[in-house]
Amino acid sequence: NTLVPGVQAFLQELREKGRRILFLTNNSREGGEELQAKLARLGILATREEILSAVEIVGPLIRDRFGPSPILVIGGETLRRLLAEAGHSLVPLEAYGEARVVVLGHDFDFDYQKLTAASRAVASGAAFLAVNVDPRLPVEDGEFYPGCGTLAEAVAAASGVKPEVVGKPMPHIFRVALHRLGVPADEAAMVGDSLTSDVQGAQAVGLKTIWLAPPGTAAGDVRPDLTIRDFTEVLGRLR
Amino acid sequence: NTLVPGVQAFLQELREKGRRILFLTNNSREGGEELQAKLARLGILATREEILSAVEIVGPLIRDRFGPSPILVIGGETLRRLLAEAGHSLVPLEAYGEARVVVLGHDFDFDYQKLTAASRAVASGAAFLAVNVDPRLPVEDGEFYPGCGTLAEAVAAASGVKPEVVGKPMPHIFRVALHRLGVPADEAAMVGDSLTSDVQGAQAVGLKTIWLAPPGTAAGDVRPDLTIRDFTEVLGRLR
């Protein structure tokens, strides 16, 4: 909830040069509207179309794959709303046996009953999608909350089935982003601070990558095209 | 909750020949008293000393290793009681930062708050013990509940630390069992239906193994000394 130095000037420069921008997030609880408001509070103005959250693409993905489906949702209100808006029916927890798909997002109200229902539905053949598999939700003070990926691990352990991942580092979300931008992969660059989610994920789809390296970390086996500590390093470098 | 054919006659034969018997279970919610009563309801009489449950050995193990310790317990009432009786203090959920050890057993009331407290305590250095890592708790009708191992996977994913396992297939519980029987490993045989927990676990400690094979399964890489479908196959075969 604080800005990395130079990010506003960098975004300004991108806009002045007519480059397209898209904010890409693995968020499994907040959709475009919420994130747009959050960015605005930080002083960054973005249109609704410039923000793509993993939570938004689950419903359309399931519709493309299976058609309108009965879904058991473990997750927050936005995820539930977006899935319903995408034409799916939401199965109550007790009726887990009717679910054709189980969708798992981050859920502060996760409990044993939800774990049991989701695991049983997946074990008996429902498709299993996790919005992301990030194990932690970092909190301001350096503390963390267990993330969507942690809940997915639990369901995977009990059901014996690994989830299909909708968000980064899997290709789907990057392809949706490129499609929305109307830009081929080799003309796009992904900027992010996670070597696995952002850099490896984007490289697999053919994007250039700029790694915003957290202090004290090294890239190791992953090789970003550019490594920066903050955005002042790239100011004035756009061709 | 139904007996495998021939088990009562087999136990009878063991007793007549003066062989020592110990019932060994990975149960993380029920202690010796509860299991003794359960066996009696099934028509099997066993002394308290002939029953060893994983839930019983956690407290003494922690005392041997760390001395009396502040413990954050995720689990049922019996686990809590046995840890307190072993001289440890139980840390309330909100005070997870004070825990030196986190103990995880099966817990029908597992929830996000417990997951968060346990994960944070483990991530900040508390020792992490799981009573067992069995992913499922089988239920009579072929259905299952997520097991202690599923909850342990979730805490491991969020904390980044794998649990130390107290129960089968790890050596500790087998050693405690042999010690209680007063028998060296090479004079003991483990009978069980799990290839990993029972057969591999016992082989690692040097016991002979009899695999009670569930219908339609094959041993594969694990090689029990004897494979049986029920206990009628071993009746009259004791030397």
Coordinates of C-alpha atoms in Angstrom, one line a residue:
Chain A
N1 CA 0.0 0.0 0.0
T2 CA 2.9 2.3 -0.6
L3 CA 4.3 3.1 -4.0
V4 CA 7.7 1.9 -5.2
P5 CA 9.9 5.1 -6.0
G6 CA 9.5 6.4 -9.5
V7 CA 6.5 4.4 -10.5
Q8 CA 4.2 7.4 -11.1
A9 CA 6.8 9.1 -13.3
F10 CA 7.4 5.9 -15.2
L11 CA 3.6 5.4 -15.8
Q12 CA 3.5 9.0 -16.9
E13 CA 6.3 8.4 -19.4
L14 CA 4.5 5.3 -20.7
R15 CA 1.3 7.3 -21.2
E16 CA 3.2 10.2 -22.9
K17 CA 4.8 7.8 -25.4
G18 CA 1.4 6.2 -26.1
R19 CA 2.2 2.8 -24.7
R20 CA -0.6 0.6 -23.5
I21 CA -0.7 -0.3 -19.8
L22 CA -2.3 -3.1 -18.0
F23 CA -2.2 -3.8 -14.2
L24 CA -2.2 -7.5 -13.8
T25 CA -2.9 -9.1 -10.4
N26 CA -3.4 -12.6 -8.9
N27 CA -5.9 -11.2 -6.5
S28 CA -8.6 -13.8 -5.8
R29 CA -10.9 -11.6 -3.7
E30 CA -10.9 -8.2 -5.4
G31 CA -12.1 -7.4 -8.9
G32 CA -11.4 -4.5 -11.3
E33 CA -13.6 -2.0 -9.5
E34 CA -12.1 -2.5 -6.1
L35 CA -8.6 -2.4 -7.5
Q36 CA -9.3 0.7 -9.5
A37 CA -10.4 2.5 -6.3
K38 CA -7.3 1.2 -4.5
L39 CA -5.0 2.5 -7.2
A40 CA -6.7 5.8 -7.2
R41 CA -6.2 6.1 -3.4
L42 CA -2.5 5.6 -4.1
G43 CA -2.6 8.4 -6.7
I44 CA -2.6 6.1 -9.8
L45 CA -5.4 6.7 -12.3
A46 CA -6.3 3.7 -14.4
T47 CA -9.3 2.9 -16.5
R48 CA -11.4 -0.2 -15.7
E49 CA -10.0 -1.9 -18.8
E50 CA -6.4 -1.3 -17.7
I51 CA -6.9 -3.6 -14.6
L52 CA -7.0 -7.3 -14.9
S53 CA -7.5 -9.4 -11.8
A54 CA -7.3 -13.2 -11.7
V55 CA -10.7 -13.3 -10.0
E56 CA -12.4 -11.9 -13.2
I57 CA -11.3 -14.5 -15.6
V58 CA -12.4 -17.6 -13.8
G59 CA -16.1 -17.4 -14.8
P60 CA -15.4 -16.9 -18.6
L61 CA -12.8 -19.7 -18.5
I62 CA -15.2 -22.2 -17.0
R63 CA -17.9 -21.1 -19.5
D64 CA -15.6 -21.6 -22.4
R65 CA -14.5 -25.0 -21.1
F66 CA -17.7 -26.5 -19.7
G67 CA -20.5 -24.1 -20.5
P68 CA -22.7 -22.7 -17.7
S69 CA -21.9 -25.0 -14.8
P70 CA -23.0 -25.7 -11.2
I71 CA -20.0 -24.5 -9.2
L72 CA -19.0 -25.0 -5.6
V73 CA -17.2 -21.8 -4.7
I74 CA -14.9 -21.4 -1.8
G75 CA -14.0 -17.7 -1.7
G76 CA -15.1 -14.2 -1.2
E77 CA -18.2 -12.3 -2.3
T78 CA -16.6 -10.8 -5.4
L79 CA -15.6 -14.2 -6.7
R80 CA -19.2 -15.5 -6.1
R81 CA -20.7 -12.5 -7.8
L82 CA -18.5 -12.7 -10.8
L83 CA -19.1 -16.4 -11.3
A84 CA -22.9 -15.9 -11.1
E85 CA -22.6 -12.9 -13.5
A86 CA -20.8 -15.2 -15.9
G87 CA -23.9 -17.4 -16.1
H88 CA -23.0 -20.2 -13.6
S89 CA -25.1 -21.5 -10.8
L90 CA -23.6 -21.6 -7.3
V91 CA -24.1 -24.8 -5.4
P92 CA -24.7 -24.6 -1.6
L93 CA -22.0 -26.2 0.5
E94 CA -24.3 -29.1 1.6
A95 CA -25.0 -29.9 -2.0
Y96 CA -21.3 -30.3 -3.0
G97 CA -22.2 -33.5 -4.8
E98 CA -24.0 -31.5 -7.5
A99 CA -21.0 -29.4 -8.4
R100 CA -19.3 -29.9 -11.7
V101 CA -16.6 -27.5 -10.9
V102 CA -15.0 -26.4 -7.6
V103 CA -13.5 -22.9 -7.6
L104 CA -11.2 -21.9 -4.8
G105 CA -10.2 -18.3 -4.0
H106 CA -8.8 -16.8 -0.9
D107 CA -11.3 -17.1 1.9
F108 CA -11.0 -15.6 5.4
D109 CA -13.9 -17.8 6.4
F110 CA -12.3 -21.1 5.3
D111 CA -13.2 -23.9 7.7
Y112 CA -13.4 -27.7 8.0
Q113 CA -16.9 -27.9 6.5
K114 CA -15.7 -26.0 3.3
L115 CA -12.6 -28.2 3.1
T116 CA -14.6 -31.3 3.4
A117 CA -17.2 -30.3 0.8
A118 CA -14.6 -29.1 -1.7
S119 CA -12.4 -32.2 -1.2
R120 CA -15.2 -34.6 -1.6
A121 CA -16.5 -32.9 -4.8
V122 CA -13.1 -32.9 -6.4
A123 CA -12.4 -36.5 -5.3
S124 CA -15.6 -37.6 -7.0
G125 CA -14.8 -35.9 -10.3
A126 CA -15.6 -32.2 -10.2
A127 CA -13.0 -30.0 -12.0
F128 CA -10.8 -28.2 -9.5
L129 CA -9.7 -24.6 -10.3
A130 CA -7.7 -22.4 -8.0
V131 CA -7.6 -18.7 -8.7
N132 CA -3.9 -18.7 -7.8
V133 CA -1.5 -20.9 -5.8
D134 CA 0.3 -18.1 -3.9
P135 CA 0.9 -19.7 -0.4
R136 CA 0.8 -16.4 1.4
L137 CA -1.1 -13.1 1.4
P138 CA 1.6 -10.6 2.7
V139 CA 0.5 -8.0 5.2
E140 CA 2.0 -4.6 5.7
D141 CA 3.9 -5.3 8.9
G142 CA 5.9 -8.2 7.4
E143 CA 3.3 -10.7 8.8
F144 CA 1.2 -12.9 6.5
Y145 CA -2.1 -14.6 6.1
P146 CA -2.3 -18.0 4.6
G147 CA -3.1 -17.5 0.9
C148 CA -5.3 -19.1 -1.7
G149 CA -2.5 -21.5 -2.5
T150 CA -2.5 -22.8 1.0
L151 CA -6.2 -23.5 0.9
A152 CA -5.7 -25.2 -2.5
E153 CA -2.9 -27.4 -1.0
A154 CA -5.3 -28.6 1.7
V155 CA -8.0 -29.5 -0.8
A156 CA -5.4 -31.2 -3.1
A157 CA -4.1 -33.3 -0.1
A158 CA -7.5 -34.6 0.8
S159 CA -8.8 -35.1 -2.7
G160 CA -5.6 -36.4 -4.3
V161 CA -6.1 -33.9 -7.2
K162 CA -3.9 -30.9 -8.0
P163 CA -5.8 -27.7 -9.0
E164 CA -5.7 -26.1 -12.4
V165 CA -4.3 -22.6 -11.7
V166 CA -6.1 -19.7 -13.3
G167 CA -3.7 -16.9 -12.4
K168 CA 0.0 -16.3 -12.7
P169 CA 2.4 -18.1 -13.3
M170 CA 0.1 -20.0 -15.7
P171 CA -0.2 -18.8 -19.3
H172 CA -3.9 -18.2 -19.4
I173 CA -4.0 -14.8 -17.5
F174 CA -1.1 -13.5 -19.6
R175 CA -2.8 -14.4 -22.8
V176 CA -6.0 -12.7 -21.6
A177 CA -4.0 -9.6 -20.8
L178 CA -2.3 -9.5 -24.2
H179 CA -5.6 -10.0 -25.9
R180 CA -7.1 -7.1 -24.0
L181 CA -4.1 -4.9 -24.8
G182 CA -4.2 -6.0 -28.5
V183 CA -0.5 -6.5 -28.5
P184 CA 1.6 -9.6 -29.4
A185 CA 3.7 -11.2 -26.7
D186 CA 7.0 -10.1 -28.2
E187 CA 6.0 -6.4 -28.1
A188 CA 5.0 -6.6 -24.4
A189 CA 7.0 -6.4 -21.2
M190 CA 5.9 -7.8 -17.8
V191 CA 7.1 -5.9 -14.7
G192 CA 6.8 -7.7 -11.4
D193 CA 8.5 -8.6 -8.2
S194 CA 7.9 -12.3 -8.1
L195 CA 10.4 -14.4 -10.0
T196 CA 8.1 -17.4 -10.4
S197 CA 4.7 -15.7 -10.9
D198 CA 5.8 -12.7 -12.9
V199 CA 9.1 -13.4 -14.5
Q200 CA 8.9 -17.1 -15.3
G201 CA 5.2 -17.0 -16.0
A202 CA 5.6 -14.1 -18.5
Q203 CA 8.7 -15.6 -20.1
A204 CA 6.8 -18.8 -20.8
V205 CA 4.3 -16.8 -22.9
G206 CA 7.1 -14.9 -24.7
L207 CA 7.0 -11.5 -23.0
K208 CA 10.0 -9.5 -22.1
T209 CA 10.4 -9.2 -18.3
I210 CA 11.5 -6.6 -15.9
W211 CA 12.1 -7.9 -12.4
L212 CA 11.5 -5.4 -9.6
A213 CA 13.9 -7.1 -7.2
P214 CA 13.0 -7.1 -3.5
P215 CA 16.0 -6.1 -1.3
G216 CA 18.5 -8.9 -0.7
T217 CA 17.3 -11.3 -3.4
A218 CA 19.1 -12.8 -6.4
A219 CA 17.5 -14.1 -9.6
G220 CA 19.4 -17.5 -9.6
D221 CA 18.1 -19.8 -12.4
V222 CA 15.5 -17.3 -13.6
R223 CA 16.9 -14.6 -15.9
P224 CA 14.8 -11.5 -16.3
D225 CA 15.7 -9.2 -19.3
L226 CA 16.2 -6.4 -16.8
T227 CA 16.5 -6.2 -13.0
I228 CA 15.6 -3.0 -11.2
R229 CA 15.5 -2.0 -7.6
D230 CA 12.9 0.8 -8.2
F231 CA 11.4 2.6 -11.2
T232 CA 13.9 5.6 -11.1
E233 CA 16.3 3.2 -12.9
V234 CA 14.1 2.9 -16.0
L235 CA 13.0 6.5 -16.3
G236 CA 14.0 8.0 -19.6
R237 CA 15.0 4.6 -21.0
L238 CA 11.9 4.0 -23.2
R239 CA 12.7 4.0 -26.9
Chain B
N1 CA -16.1 -50.6 12.7
T2 CA -16.6 -54.2 11.5
L3 CA -14.0 -56.9 12.1
V4 CA -11.9 -58.5 9.4
P5 CA -12.7 -62.2 9.2
G6 CA -10.7 -64.4 11.5
V7 CA -9.2 -61.7 13.7
Q8 CA -10.7 -62.8 16.9
A9 CA -9.5 -66.4 16.4
F10 CA -6.1 -65.1 15.5
L11 CA -5.8 -63.0 18.6
Q12 CA -7.0 -65.9 20.7
E13 CA -4.3 -68.1 19.2
L14 CA -1.6 -65.4 19.9
R15 CA -2.8 -65.3 23.5
E16 CA -2.8 -69.0 23.9
K17 CA 0.8 -69.2 22.6
G18 CA 1.8 -66.5 25.1
R19 CA 2.7 -63.9 22.4
R20 CA 2.5 -60.3 23.3
I21 CA 0.0 -58.1 21.5
L22 CA -0.1 -54.3 21.0
F23 CA -2.7 -52.4 19.0
L24 CA -1.0 -49.6 17.3
T25 CA -3.0 -46.7 15.8
N26 CA -2.2 -43.3 14.2
N27 CA -5.3 -41.9 15.8
S28 CA -4.8 -38.2 16.6
R29 CA -8.1 -37.7 18.5
E30 CA -8.6 -40.8 20.6
G31 CA -6.4 -42.1 23.4
G32 CA -6.0 -45.5 24.9
E33 CA -9.2 -45.4 27.1
E34 CA -11.5 -44.5 24.2
L35 CA -9.9 -47.1 21.9
Q36 CA -10.1 -49.8 24.6
A37 CA -13.8 -49.2 24.9
K38 CA -14.2 -49.2 21.1
L39 CA -12.4 -52.5 20.8
A40 CA -14.5 -53.9 23.6
R41 CA -17.7 -52.9 21.7
L42 CA -16.3 -54.9 18.8
G43 CA -15.8 -57.9 21.0
I44 CA -12.0 -57.6 21.4
L45 CA -10.7 -57.4 24.9
A46 CA -7.4 -55.6 25.4
T47 CA -5.7 -54.1 28.4
R48 CA -4.9 -50.4 28.5
E49 CA -1.2 -51.2 28.0
E50 CA -1.9 -53.2 24.9
I51 CA -3.2 -50.1 23.1
L52 CA -0.8 -47.4 21.8
S53 CA -2.3 -44.4 20.0
A54 CA -0.2 -41.7 18.3
V55 CA -2.0 -39.1 20.3
E56 CA -0.5 -40.4 23.6
I57 CA 3.2 -40.2 22.7
V58 CA 3.3 -36.5 21.6
G59 CA 3.5 -35.0 25.1
P60 CA 6.3 -37.3 26.3
L61 CA 8.2 -36.7 23.0
I62 CA 8.1 -33.0 23.4
R63 CA 9.1 -33.2 27.1
D64 CA 12.1 -35.3 26.2
R65 CA 13.1 -33.0 23.5
F66 CA 12.4 -29.5 24.8
G67 CA 11.3 -29.9 28.4
P68 CA 7.9 -28.7 29.6
S69 CA 6.9 -26.2 26.8
P70 CA 4.2 -23.7 25.8
I71 CA 2.3 -25.4 23.1
L72 CA -0.2 -24.2 20.5
V73 CA -2.5 -27.1 20.0
I74 CA -4.7 -27.5 16.9
G75 CA -6.7 -30.7 17.6
G76 CA -9.3 -32.4 19.8
E77 CA -9.9 -32.4 23.5
T78 CA -8.0 -35.7 24.2
L79 CA -4.9 -34.3 22.5
R80 CA -5.2 -31.1 24.6
R81 CA -5.7 -33.1 27.8
L82 CA -2.8 -35.4 27.2
L83 CA -0.4 -32.6 26.4
A84 CA -1.5 -30.8 29.6
E85 CA -1.1 -34.0 31.6
A86 CA 2.4 -34.4 30.2
G87 CA 3.3 -31.1 31.9
H88 CA 3.0 -28.6 29.1
S89 CA 1.2 -25.3 29.1
L90 CA -1.4 -24.7 26.3
V91 CA -1.1 -21.4 24.6
P92 CA -4.4 -19.7 23.6
L93 CA -4.9 -19.2 19.8
E94 CA -4.5 -15.4 20.0
A95 CA -1.1 -15.8 21.9
Y96 CA 0.4 -18.0 19.1
G97 CA 3.6 -15.9 19.3
E98 CA 4.4 -17.4 22.7
A99 CA 4.3 -21.0 21.5
R100 CA 7.5 -22.9 21.4
V101 CA 5.9 -25.9 19.8
V102 CA 2.8 -26.2 17.5
V103 CA 1.1 -29.6 17.7
L104 CA -1.4 -30.5 15.0
G105 CA -3.9 -33.3 15.3
H106 CA -7.2 -34.0 13.5
D107 CA -9.6 -31.2 14.2
F108 CA -13.2 -31.1 13.1
D109 CA -13.2 -27.4 14.1
F110 CA -10.2 -26.4 12.0
D111 CA -10.7 -22.9 10.6
Y112 CA -8.9 -20.0 9.1
Q113 CA -8.0 -18.5 12.4
K114 CA -6.3 -21.7 13.6
L115 CA -4.5 -22.0 10.3
T116 CA -3.2 -18.5 10.6
A117 CA -2.1 -18.8 14.2
A118 CA -0.3 -22.2 13.6
S119 CA 1.3 -21.0 10.4
R120 CA 2.6 -17.8 11.9
A121 CA 4.0 -19.6 15.0
V122 CA 5.8 -22.2 12.8
A123 CA 7.1 -19.5 10.4
S124 CA 8.6 -17.6 13.3
G125 CA 10.4 -20.6 14.7
A126 CA 8.2 -22.8 16.8
A127 CA 8.8 -26.6 16.3
F128 CA 6.0 -28.1 14.2
L129 CA 4.8 -31.6 15.1
A130 CA 1.9 -33.4 13.3
V131 CA 0.5 -36.5 15.1
N132 CA 0.2 -38.1 11.7
V133 CA 0.2 -37.1 8.0
D134 CA -2.6 -39.3 6.9
P135 CA -4.5 -37.2 4.3
R136 CA -7.9 -38.8 4.9
L137 CA -10.0 -40.1 7.7
P138 CA -12.0 -42.9 6.1
V139 CA -15.7 -43.1 6.9
E140 CA -17.9 -46.2 6.9
D141 CA -19.8 -45.5 3.6
G142 CA -16.6 -45.2 1.5
E143 CA -16.7 -41.4 2.0
F144 CA -13.9 -39.5 3.8
Y145 CA -13.1 -36.6 6.0
P146 CA -9.9 -34.5 5.4
G147 CA -7.4 -36.0 7.8
C148 CA -4.7 -34.7 10.1
G149 CA -2.2 -34.8 7.2
T150 CA -4.4 -32.5 5.1
L151 CA -4.4 -29.9 7.9
A152 CA -0.6 -30.3 8.2
E153 CA -0.2 -29.7 4.5
A154 CA -2.0 -26.4 4.8
V155 CA 0.2 -25.2 7.7
A156 CA 3.3 -26.4 5.9
A157 CA 2.3 -24.5 2.7
A158 CA 1.7 -21.2 4.6
S159 CA 4.6 -21.5 7.0
G160 CA 7.1 -23.0 4.5
V161 CA 8.1 -25.7 7.1
K162 CA 7.3 -29.4 6.9
P163 CA 6.0 -31.1 10.1
E164 CA 7.9 -33.6 12.1
V165 CA 5.6 -36.7 12.2
V166 CA 5.0 -38.5 15.4
G167 CA 2.9 -41.4 14.2
K168 CA 3.4 -44.1 11.6
P169 CA 5.3 -44.4 9.2
M170 CA 8.0 -42.6 11.2
P171 CA 10.2 -44.8 13.5
H172 CA 9.4 -43.2 16.8
I173 CA 6.0 -44.8 17.4
F174 CA 7.3 -48.2 16.5
R175 CA 10.2 -47.9 18.9
V176 CA 7.8 -46.8 21.7
A177 CA 5.6 -49.9 20.9
L178 CA 8.6 -52.3 21.0
H179 CA 9.8 -50.7 24.2
R180 CA 6.4 -51.2 25.8
L181 CA 6.3 -54.8 24.5
G182 CA 9.8 -55.4 25.8
V183 CA 10.6 -57.2 22.5
P184 CA 13.5 -56.5 20.0
A185 CA 12.4 -55.5 16.5
D186 CA 13.5 -58.7 14.9
E187 CA 11.2 -60.7 17.1
A188 CA 8.1 -58.6 16.3
A189 CA 5.7 -58.5 13.4
M190 CA 3.6 -55.6 12.3
V191 CA 0.2 -56.4 10.9
G192 CA -1.5 -53.5 9.0
D193 CA -3.4 -52.5 5.9
S194 CA -1.4 -49.5 4.8
L195 CA 1.7 -50.2 2.7
T196 CA 3.3 -46.9 3.6
S197 CA 2.3 -46.4 7.2
D198 CA 2.3 -50.0 8.4
V199 CA 4.6 -52.0 6.1
Q200 CA 7.2 -49.5 5.1
G201 CA 7.2 -47.9 8.4
A202 CA 7.7 -51.1 10.3
Q203 CA 10.3 -52.4 7.9
A204 CA 12.4 -49.3 8.4
V205 CA 12.6 -50.2 12.1
G206 CA 13.4 -53.9 11.4
L207 CA 10.1 -55.6 12.2
K208 CA 8.6 -58.4 10.1
T209 CA 5.5 -57.3 8.3
I210 CA 2.1 -58.8 7.4
W211 CA 0.1 -56.8 5.0
L212 CA -3.6 -57.1 5.3
A213 CA -4.3 -56.3 1.6
P214 CA -7.4 -54.3 0.8
P215 CA -9.3 -55.8 -2.2
G216 CA -7.9 -54.9 -5.5
T217 CA -4.5 -53.5 -4.4
A218 CA -1.0 -54.7 -5.2
A219 CA 2.1 -54.2 -3.1
G220 CA 4.3 -52.8 -5.9
D221 CA 7.7 -51.6 -4.7
V222 CA 6.9 -52.4 -1.1
R223 CA 7.5 -56.1 -0.2
P224 CA 5.7 -57.3 3.0
D225 CA 7.0 -60.6 4.4
L226 CA 3.5 -62.0 4.1
T227 CA 0.3 -60.8 2.3
I228 CA -3.1 -61.9 3.6
R229 CA -6.7 -61.0 2.6
D230 CA -8.1 -61.8 6.0
F231 CA -6.9 -63.5 9.2
T232 CA -8.3 -67.0 8.4
E233 CA -5.2 -67.3 6.2
V234 CA -2.8 -67.2 9.2
L235 CA -4.8 -69.3 11.6
G236 CA -2.7 -72.2 12.9
R237 CA 0.4 -70.9 11.3
L238 CA 2.1 -69.6 14.4
R239 CA 5.2 -71.5 15.4

